[in-house]
CSV table of C-alpha atoms in Angstrom, one decimal:
chain,number,residue,atom,x,y,z
A,138,UNK,CA,-34.0,-6.2,-44.4
A,139,UNK,CA,-34.9,-7.4,-41.6
A,140,UNK,CA,-31.6,-9.6,-40.9
A,141,UNK,CA,-29.9,-6.0,-41.4
A,142,UNK,CA,-31.6,-4.5,-39.1
A,143,UNK,CA,-30.7,-7.1,-36.9
A,144,UNK,CA,-27.5,-7.4,-36.7
A,145,UNK,CA,-27.3,-2.8,-37.0
A,146,UNK,CA,-28.9,-3.3,-33.6
A,147,UNK,CA,-26.7,-6.0,-32.1
A,148,UNK,CA,-23.4,-4.7,-33.2
A,149,UNK,CA,-24.7,-0.9,-31.2
A,150,UNK,CA,-25.2,-3.0,-28.1
A,151,UNK,CA,-22.3,-4.9,-28.2
A,152,UNK,CA,-20.1,-1.7,-29.0
A,153,UNK,CA,-22.0,0.7,-26.9
A,154,UNK,CA,-19.6,1.5,-24.0
A,155,UNK,CA,-21.6,1.7,-20.9
A,156,UNK,CA,-20.7,0.8,-17.0
A,157,UNK,CA,-22.7,-2.2,-17.1
A,158,UNK,CA,-21.7,-3.4,-20.7
A,159,UNK,CA,-18.2,-2.8,-20.6
A,160,UNK,CA,-17.4,-5.1,-17.1
A,161,UNK,CA,-13.9,-4.9,-16.4
A,162,UNK,CA,-11.1,-1.7,-16.2
A,163,UNK,CA,-9.3,-1.5,-19.3
A,164,UNK,CA,-7.2,2.1,-17.5
A,165,UNK,CA,-6.2,-0.1,-15.3
A,166,UNK,CA,-5.2,-3.2,-17.5
A,167,UNK,CA,-3.2,-1.0,-20.1
A,168,UNK,CA,-1.5,-0.1,-17.0
A,169,UNK,CA,-0.3,-3.2,-15.7
A,170,UNK,CA,0.6,-4.0,-18.8
A,171,UNK,CA,2.8,-1.0,-20.0
A,172,UNK,CA,4.3,-1.5,-16.4
A,173,UNK,CA,5.5,-4.5,-17.0
A,174,UNK,CA,7.1,-3.6,-20.9
A,175,UNK,CA,8.8,-0.7,-19.5
A,176,UNK,CA,9.8,-2.7,-16.4
A,177,UNK,CA,11.3,-5.8,-19.3
A,178,UNK,CA,13.2,-2.9,-20.7
A,179,UNK,CA,14.8,-1.5,-18.6
A,180,UNK,CA,15.7,-4.8,-17.0
A,181,UNK,CA,17.2,-5.9,-20.1
A,182,UNK,CA,19.3,-3.3,-20.7
A,183,UNK,CA,20.3,-2.8,-16.7
A,184,UNK,CA,21.0,-6.5,-16.7
A,185,UNK,CA,23.5,-6.9,-19.6
A,186,UNK,CA,26.5,-6.9,-17.5
A,187,UNK,CA,25.8,-8.7,-14.7
A,188,UNK,CA,24.4,-11.4,-16.7
A,189,UNK,CA,28.0,-11.3,-18.8
A,190,UNK,CA,30.0,-11.8,-15.5
A,191,UNK,CA,27.9,-14.0,-14.2
A,192,UNK,CA,26.5,-16.6,-17.2
A,193,UNK,CA,28.4,-15.6,-19.9
A,194,UNK,CA,24.9,-13.9,-21.5
A,195,UNK,CA,23.9,-10.5,-20.9
A,196,UNK,CA,20.5,-11.3,-22.0
A,197,UNK,CA,20.8,-14.1,-19.3
A,198,UNK,CA,18.2,-12.0,-16.9
A,199,UNK,CA,16.2,-10.2,-19.3
A,200,UNK,CA,15.4,-14.2,-21.2
A,201,UNK,CA,14.1,-14.8,-17.3
A,202,UNK,CA,11.8,-11.2,-17.6
A,203,UNK,CA,10.5,-12.3,-20.2
A,204,UNK,CA,9.7,-15.6,-18.4
A,205,UNK,CA,8.5,-14.3,-15.1
A,206,UNK,CA,6.0,-10.9,-16.6
A,207,UNK,CA,4.6,-14.3,-19.1
A,208,UNK,CA,4.0,-16.4,-16.2
A,209,UNK,CA,2.8,-12.8,-14.3
A,210,UNK,CA,-0.3,-12.7,-17.3
A,211,UNK,CA,-1.2,-16.0,-16.6
A,212,UNK,CA,-1.7,-15.7,-12.8
A,213,UNK,CA,-3.3,-12.4,-13.5
A,214,UNK,CA,-6.0,-14.2,-16.2
A,215,UNK,CA,-6.2,-17.2,-13.3
A,216,UNK,CA,-6.6,-14.5,-10.1
A,217,UNK,CA,-9.4,-12.9,-12.2
A,218,UNK,CA,-11.4,-15.3,-12.1
A,219,UNK,CA,-11.4,-16.3,-8.4
A,220,UNK,CA,-14.5,-14.5,-6.9
A,221,UNK,CA,-14.2,-12.1,-3.7
A,222,UNK,CA,-16.7,-14.1,-1.7
A,223,UNK,CA,-14.3,-16.8,-1.8
A,224,UNK,CA,-11.1,-14.0,-0.7
A,225,UNK,CA,-13.0,-14.0,2.1
A,226,UNK,CA,-13.4,-17.0,3.2
A,227,UNK,CA,-9.8,-18.2,2.8
A,228,UNK,CA,-7.9,-15.0,4.5
A,229,UNK,CA,-7.7,-17.0,7.5
A,230,UNK,CA,-5.8,-19.7,5.4
A,231,UNK,CA,-3.7,-17.6,3.5
A,232,UNK,CA,-2.3,-16.3,6.6
A,233,UNK,CA,-1.8,-19.1,8.1
A,234,UNK,CA,0.5,-20.6,4.3
A,235,UNK,CA,2.3,-17.2,5.2
A,236,UNK,CA,3.3,-17.9,8.2
A,237,UNK,CA,4.1,-21.1,7.3
A,238,UNK,CA,6.3,-19.3,4.7
A,239,UNK,CA,8.1,-17.1,6.5
A,240,UNK,CA,8.8,-20.0,9.2
A,241,UNK,CA,10.3,-22.5,6.7
A,242,UNK,CA,12.3,-19.9,4.9
A,243,UNK,CA,14.3,-19.4,8.1
A,244,UNK,CA,15.1,-23.4,7.7
A,245,UNK,CA,18.9,-23.7,6.6
A,246,UNK,CA,19.1,-26.1,3.7
A,247,UNK,CA,15.4,-25.1,2.7
A,248,UNK,CA,15.8,-21.0,2.9
A,249,UNK,CA,18.6,-19.6,0.6
A,250,UNK,CA,20.6,-16.7,1.8
A,251,UNK,CA,22.2,-13.9,-0.2
A,252,UNK,CA,23.9,-11.0,1.4
A,253,UNK,CA,23.3,-12.0,4.8
A,254,UNK,CA,19.7,-12.4,4.9
A,255,UNK,CA,17.8,-15.9,4.1
A,256,UNK,CA,14.8,-14.8,2.8
A,257,UNK,CA,14.5,-17.0,-0.1
A,258,UNK,CA,13.0,-20.4,-1.5
A,259,UNK,CA,14.3,-21.7,-4.2
A,260,UNK,CA,11.9,-22.8,-6.3
A,261,UNK,CA,12.0,-24.5,-9.9
A,262,UNK,CA,12.0,-21.0,-12.4
A,263,UNK,CA,12.8,-18.8,-10.1
A,264,UNK,CA,13.7,-17.9,-5.9
A,265,UNK,CA,10.2,-17.4,-4.2
A,266,UNK,CA,10.0,-14.4,-1.5
A,267,UNK,CA,7.4,-15.5,0.9
A,268,UNK,CA,7.3,-11.9,1.7
A,269,UNK,CA,5.4,-10.5,-0.9
A,270,UNK,CA,2.9,-13.4,-0.3
A,271,UNK,CA,3.0,-12.2,3.8
A,272,UNK,CA,2.0,-8.5,2.7
A,273,UNK,CA,-1.2,-9.9,-0.1
A,274,UNK,CA,-2.0,-12.7,3.1
A,275,UNK,CA,-1.9,-10.2,5.0
A,276,UNK,CA,-4.2,-7.6,3.2
A,277,UNK,CA,-6.4,-10.4,2.8
A,278,UNK,CA,-6.8,-10.6,6.6
A,279,UNK,CA,-6.7,-7.1,7.7
A,280,UNK,CA,-9.3,-6.6,5.1
A,281,UNK,CA,-12.3,-8.9,6.4
A,282,UNK,CA,-11.1,-8.6,9.6
A,283,UNK,CA,-12.2,-4.7,9.4
A,284,UNK,CA,-15.5,-6.1,7.8
A,285,UNK,CA,-15.9,-8.2,11.0
A,286,UNK,CA,-15.2,-5.7,13.2
A,287,UNK,CA,-16.1,-2.4,11.8
A,288,UNK,CA,-18.1,-0.8,14.4
A,289,UNK,CA,-16.1,-1.9,17.3
A,290,UNK,CA,-13.0,-1.0,15.4
A,291,UNK,CA,-14.6,2.6,15.5
A,292,UNK,CA,-16.1,2.8,18.2
A,293,UNK,CA,-14.1,1.5,21.1
A,294,UNK,CA,-10.8,2.7,22.3
A,295,UNK,CA,-7.7,0.7,21.5
A,296,UNK,CA,-9.5,-1.4,19.2
A,297,UNK,CA,-6.1,-0.7,16.8
A,298,UNK,CA,-4.2,-3.1,19.0
A,299,UNK,CA,-5.4,-7.1,17.5
A,300,UNK,CA,-4.5,-5.8,13.9
A,301,UNK,CA,-1.3,-4.5,14.6
A,302,UNK,CA,-0.5,-7.7,17.2
A,303,UNK,CA,-1.7,-9.5,14.0
A,304,UNK,CA,1.1,-7.7,11.9
A,305,UNK,CA,3.5,-7.8,14.7
A,306,UNK,CA,3.5,-11.1,14.6
A,307,UNK,CA,4.1,-11.9,10.9
A,308,UNK,CA,6.6,-8.7,11.0
A,309,UNK,CA,8.5,-10.3,13.7
A,310,UNK,CA,9.5,-13.3,11.1
A,311,UNK,CA,10.8,-10.5,8.9
A,312,UNK,CA,12.9,-9.1,10.9
A,313,UNK,CA,15.0,-12.7,12.0
A,314,UNK,CA,15.6,-12.5,7.8
A,315,UNK,CA,16.2,-10.0,8.4
A,316,UNK,CA,14.0,-7.5,6.5
A,317,UNK,CA,13.2,-4.4,8.0
A,318,UNK,CA,11.7,-2.4,4.7
A,319,UNK,CA,8.6,-5.6,4.5
A,320,UNK,CA,8.0,-5.2,8.0
A,321,UNK,CA,7.2,-1.8,7.8
A,322,UNK,CA,5.3,-1.9,4.4
A,323,UNK,CA,3.1,-4.5,6.2
A,324,UNK,CA,2.7,-1.2,9.2
A,325,UNK,CA,1.6,1.2,6.2
A,326,UNK,CA,-0.6,-0.9,5.5
A,327,UNK,CA,-2.3,-1.1,8.3
A,328,UNK,CA,-1.9,2.3,9.3
A,329,UNK,CA,-3.6,2.9,6.6
A,330,UNK,CA,-6.8,1.1,6.6
A,331,UNK,CA,-7.5,1.9,10.1
A,332,UNK,CA,-7.6,5.3,8.5
A,333,UNK,CA,-9.7,5.1,5.9
A,334,UNK,CA,-11.9,2.9,8.5
A,335,UNK,CA,-11.9,5.6,10.4
A,336,UNK,CA,-10.6,4.4,14.2
A,337,UNK,CA,-9.9,6.7,17.1
A,338,UNK,CA,-7.4,9.2,16.6
A,339,UNK,CA,-5.4,8.9,19.4
A,340,UNK,CA,-4.8,5.1,18.7
A,341,UNK,CA,-2.8,6.4,15.5
A,342,UNK,CA,-0.9,8.9,17.9
A,343,UNK,CA,-0.1,6.5,19.9
A,344,UNK,CA,0.9,3.2,17.3
A,345,UNK,CA,2.8,6.0,15.2
A,346,UNK,CA,4.8,6.9,18.4
A,347,UNK,CA,5.1,2.9,19.5
A,348,UNK,CA,6.4,2.3,16.0
A,349,UNK,CA,9.1,5.2,15.7
A,350,UNK,CA,10.3,4.2,18.9
A,351,UNK,CA,10.6,0.4,18.0
A,352,UNK,CA,12.6,1.5,14.5
A,353,UNK,CA,15.1,3.8,16.1
A,354,UNK,CA,15.5,0.5,18.9
A,355,UNK,CA,16.1,-1.9,15.8
A,356,UNK,CA,18.7,0.8,14.0
A,357,UNK,CA,20.3,1.5,16.6
A,358,UNK,CA,20.5,-2.4,18.0
A,359,UNK,CA,22.0,-3.5,14.6
A,360,UNK,CA,25.4,-3.0,13.4
A,361,UNK,CA,24.1,-3.0,9.8
A,362,UNK,CA,20.9,-0.6,9.6
A,363,UNK,CA,23.6,2.3,11.7
A,364,UNK,CA,25.7,1.9,9.3
A,365,UNK,CA,23.0,2.3,6.2
A,366,UNK,CA,21.9,5.2,8.2
A,367,UNK,CA,25.2,6.8,8.3
A,368,UNK,CA,26.2,5.8,5.1
A,369,UNK,CA,22.5,7.3,3.9
A,370,UNK,CA,23.2,10.8,5.8
A,371,UNK,CA,26.6,11.3,3.7
A,372,UNK,CA,26.9,8.9,0.9
A,373,UNK,CA,29.9,10.2,-0.8
A,374,UNK,CA,32.1,10.2,2.5
A,375,UNK,CA,32.5,6.8,2.8
A,376,UNK,CA,31.8,6.4,-1.2
A,377,UNK,CA,33.8,2.9,-1.3
A,378,UNK,CA,32.3,1.7,2.0
A,379,UNK,CA,28.7,2.3,3.5
A,380,UNK,CA,28.1,5.2,0.6
A,381,UNK,CA,28.9,3.0,-2.1
A,382,UNK,CA,25.6,1.5,-3.6
A,383,UNK,CA,23.7,5.2,-2.9
A,384,UNK,CA,26.8,7.5,-4.0
A,385,UNK,CA,26.9,5.7,-7.6
A,386,UNK,CA,23.0,6.1,-7.9
A,387,UNK,CA,23.3,9.5,-7.6
A,388,UNK,CA,26.0,9.7,-9.5
A,389,UNK,CA,23.4,7.9,-12.6
A,390,UNK,CA,20.8,10.4,-12.1
A,391,UNK,CA,23.3,13.2,-12.1
A,392,UNK,CA,24.8,11.7,-15.8
A,393,UNK,CA,20.9,11.2,-16.7
A,394,UNK,CA,20.0,14.6,-16.7
A,395,UNK,CA,16.4,16.0,-18.0
A,396,UNK,CA,16.6,13.9,-21.5
A,397,UNK,CA,19.4,10.9,-20.4
A,398,UNK,CA,22.4,9.3,-22.0
A,399,UNK,CA,20.4,7.4,-24.7
A,400,UNK,CA,19.0,3.4,-23.7
A,401,UNK,CA,22.4,1.0,-23.3
A,402,UNK,CA,24.2,4.5,-22.1
A,403,UNK,CA,24.3,4.0,-18.6
A,404,UNK,CA,27.8,3.5,-17.3
A,405,UNK,CA,27.3,3.1,-13.8
A,406,UNK,CA,25.1,0.0,-14.6
A,407,UNK,CA,28.9,-1.4,-15.4
A,408,UNK,CA,29.8,-3.4,-12.0
A,409,UNK,CA,29.7,0.2,-10.4
A,410,UNK,CA,26.0,0.0,-9.3
A,411,UNK,CA,25.5,-2.9,-7.2
A,412,UNK,CA,22.0,-4.2,-7.8
A,413,UNK,CA,21.3,-2.4,-11.2
A,414,UNK,CA,18.6,-4.6,-12.8
A,415,UNK,CA,16.3,-4.5,-9.2
A,416,UNK,CA,16.9,-2.4,-5.9
A,417,UNK,CA,18.3,0.3,-8.2
A,418,UNK,CA,16.6,-0.5,-11.3
A,419,UNK,CA,15.9,3.3,-11.7
A,420,UNK,CA,18.7,4.6,-10.9
A,421,UNK,CA,19.4,3.3,-14.4
A,422,UNK,CA,16.1,4.3,-15.8
A,423,UNK,CA,17.0,8.1,-14.8
A,424,UNK,CA,20.6,8.0,-16.3
A,425,UNK,CA,19.4,6.6,-19.7
A,426,UNK,CA,15.8,8.0,-20.3
A,427,UNK,CA,16.1,11.5,-17.6
A,428,UNK,CA,13.8,13.0,-15.5
A,429,UNK,CA,10.8,12.7,-18.0
A,430,UNK,CA,12.1,8.9,-17.6
A,431,UNK,CA,11.1,9.0,-14.4
A,432,UNK,CA,8.1,11.0,-14.6
A,433,UNK,CA,6.4,9.0,-16.3
A,434,UNK,CA,6.9,6.1,-14.6
A,435,UNK,CA,6.2,8.1,-12.0
A,436,UNK,CA,2.5,9.1,-13.5
A,437,UNK,CA,1.8,5.5,-14.9
A,438,UNK,CA,2.1,4.6,-11.2
A,439,UNK,CA,0.1,6.2,-9.7
A,440,UNK,CA,-2.4,6.4,-12.4
A,441,UNK,CA,-2.6,2.4,-11.7
A,442,UNK,CA,-2.8,3.6,-7.6
A,443,UNK,CA,-5.8,6.1,-8.4
A,444,UNK,CA,-7.5,3.2,-10.2
A,445,UNK,CA,-6.8,0.9,-7.0
A,446,UNK,CA,-7.8,3.9,-4.6
A,447,UNK,CA,-11.3,4.3,-6.9
A,448,UNK,CA,-12.0,1.4,-6.8
A,449,UNK,CA,-12.2,0.4,-3.8
A,450,UNK,CA,-14.2,3.9,-2.8
A,451,UNK,CA,-16.7,2.3,-5.4
A,452,UNK,CA,-16.7,-0.7,-3.7
A,453,UNK,CA,-18.1,1.2,-0.2
A,454,UNK,CA,-20.7,3.2,-1.9
A,455,UNK,CA,-22.1,-0.3,-3.0
A,456,UNK,CA,-21.7,-1.3,0.9
A,457,UNK,CA,-19.3,-3.7,0.0
A,458,UNK,CA,-17.1,-2.5,2.7
A,459,UNK,CA,-14.6,-6.6,1.9
A,460,UNK,CA,-13.9,-5.5,-1.5
A,461,UNK,CA,-13.2,-2.1,-0.7
A,462,UNK,CA,-10.9,-2.2,2.6
A,463,UNK,CA,-8.6,-5.2,0.6
A,464,UNK,CA,-8.5,-2.8,-2.8
A,465,UNK,CA,-6.9,0.6,-0.3
A,466,UNK,CA,-4.4,-1.9,1.4
A,467,UNK,CA,-3.8,-2.9,-2.1
A,468,UNK,CA,-3.1,1.1,-3.1
A,469,UNK,CA,-1.4,1.5,-0.2
A,470,UNK,CA,0.8,-1.2,-0.4
A,471,UNK,CA,1.8,-0.3,-3.9
A,472,UNK,CA,2.3,3.2,-3.4
A,473,UNK,CA,4.6,3.1,-0.4
A,474,UNK,CA,6.6,0.3,-2.0
A,475,UNK,CA,6.9,2.5,-5.3
A,476,UNK,CA,8.1,6.0,-2.7
A,477,UNK,CA,10.7,4.4,-0.7
A,478,UNK,CA,12.0,2.2,-3.6
A,479,UNK,CA,12.4,5.5,-5.4
A,480,UNK,CA,13.3,7.6,-3.0
A,481,UNK,CA,16.4,5.4,-1.8
A,482,UNK,CA,17.4,5.2,-5.1
A,483,UNK,CA,17.7,8.9,-4.9
A,484,UNK,CA,18.6,9.2,-1.2
A,485,UNK,CA,16.1,10.6,0.2
A,486,UNK,CA,15.3,8.0,1.9
A,487,UNK,CA,18.1,5.1,4.3
A,488,UNK,CA,18.8,1.9,1.8
A,489,UNK,CA,16.4,-0.8,2.0
A,490,UNK,CA,15.6,-3.9,0.2
A,491,UNK,CA,12.2,-3.2,-1.8
A,492,UNK,CA,11.5,-3.5,-5.7
A,493,UNK,CA,10.2,-1.4,-7.4
A,494,UNK,CA,6.0,-2.2,-8.6
A,495,UNK,CA,5.6,-4.0,-11.6
A,496,UNK,CA,9.3,-2.8,-13.1
A,497,UNK,CA,12.5,-4.4,-11.1
A,498,UNK,CA,13.7,-8.0,-11.6
A,499,UNK,CA,12.3,-10.2,-9.4
A,500,UNK,CA,9.5,-13.1,-10.0
A,501,UNK,CA,8.2,-13.4,-6.7
A,502,UNK,CA,7.3,-9.8,-6.8
A,503,UNK,CA,6.0,-9.4,-10.2
A,504,UNK,CA,3.6,-12.2,-9.9
A,505,UNK,CA,2.3,-11.5,-6.1
A,506,UNK,CA,1.9,-7.8,-8.0
A,507,UNK,CA,0.8,-9.2,-10.8
A,508,UNK,CA,-2.0,-11.2,-8.6
A,509,UNK,CA,-3.4,-7.9,-6.5
A,510,UNK,CA,-4.0,-6.2,-10.3
A,511,UNK,CA,-6.4,-9.5,-10.9
A,512,UNK,CA,-7.8,-8.8,-7.6
A,513,UNK,CA,-8.6,-4.8,-8.5
A,514,UNK,CA,-9.9,-6.0,-11.8
A,515,UNK,CA,-12.3,-8.5,-10.4
A,516,UNK,CA,-13.4,-6.6,-7.6
A,517,UNK,CA,-13.9,-4.1,-10.3
A,518,UNK,CA,-15.5,-6.6,-13.1
A,519,UNK,CA,-18.2,-7.3,-10.4
A,520,UNK,CA,-19.0,-4.4,-9.2
A,521,UNK,CA,-19.7,-3.1,-12.5
A,522,UNK,CA,-22.0,-6.3,-13.0
A,523,UNK,CA,-23.8,-5.1,-8.8
A,524,UNK,CA,-24.0,-1.5,-10.4
A,525,UNK,CA,-25.6,-2.9,-13.9
A,526,UNK,CA,-28.7,-5.0,-11.4
A,527,UNK,CA,-29.4,-2.1,-9.4
A,528,UNK,CA,-30.0,-0.2,-13.2
A,529,UNK,CA,-31.8,-3.0,-14.6
A,530,UNK,CA,-34.1,-3.1,-11.0
A,531,UNK,CA,-34.5,0.8,-11.4
A,532,UNK,CA,-36.1,0.9,-14.7
A,533,UNK,CA,-37.9,-2.5,-13.8
């Protein structure tokens, strides 16, 4: 009888879910896995025509996406084993590696050029995109910098210039590829972290004005960027030229309506919409699953971003500034990249080469996003251990 009483007590202790006993964020983990599965389903359907045409296998890209998802889950698991102290210690090394990779990708013979842009380094299983790693490296570097210079950034005038110079260094390499979209993502991460820290308001106006002028200059000084803007303003004016991608994307959403045409029944993916499984995968989702399919993905990604911000807020409450700033930086990154990709497909924003987080096809994007999810899970894990330790101290 005593044995069964002890067994019952042990079972109750192990099945009681409390912040101290549940050592990871189950909601965040499930959101991550569900988005990966939805992405696999979307890519499998959208890539059938291009897979058949290029490789004679309708599921060529689907098979590769399965490999990417497996590697992503493994990467997420190993990232979860790394303590946040090491990430803070490695921030300079990560930044240096990002600079080296962005330099190497520009060298002919190392970097791979596609459609006039040199953004990828060929590897065994996929083409690695250094821009994705640069986003992670900058977020980690800024989280450490703002932790060490917290009072200075909040109190001094023009204290935001230094972090923007660091961001600008990476941005210069990205613009040489050229990759304006990723450069804007770096700007949003930096701008958002300054807002969280509470930098002086005048700096925001100054930096935003400078960034707006730089954006206008970059557009006007580049013929292909200017064509993208004009094509965005009226895509049906030149539906077979500058407005080809956007006009077909809008037609895909129009065909989908509220409930969609059904899985596999997209017409626009039949060689009408370029990059249907990468940059414009959400247009195919909209055509096959309709407004409600898009809404489900928006809600899932929004919940993931909310969990990231919640983890960041809890870290700051626990006075763990590096963890908090890193979590907020990741949340800004995921939200903005998803917002731009969907806005681009809907014709609300100019066409840019940014993937939809965890949905679009691409090994670099999925794996680096999985690293960020692993970091968030690790931050939450350490926060729970800290809260549990504080609770035990109070009880004692």
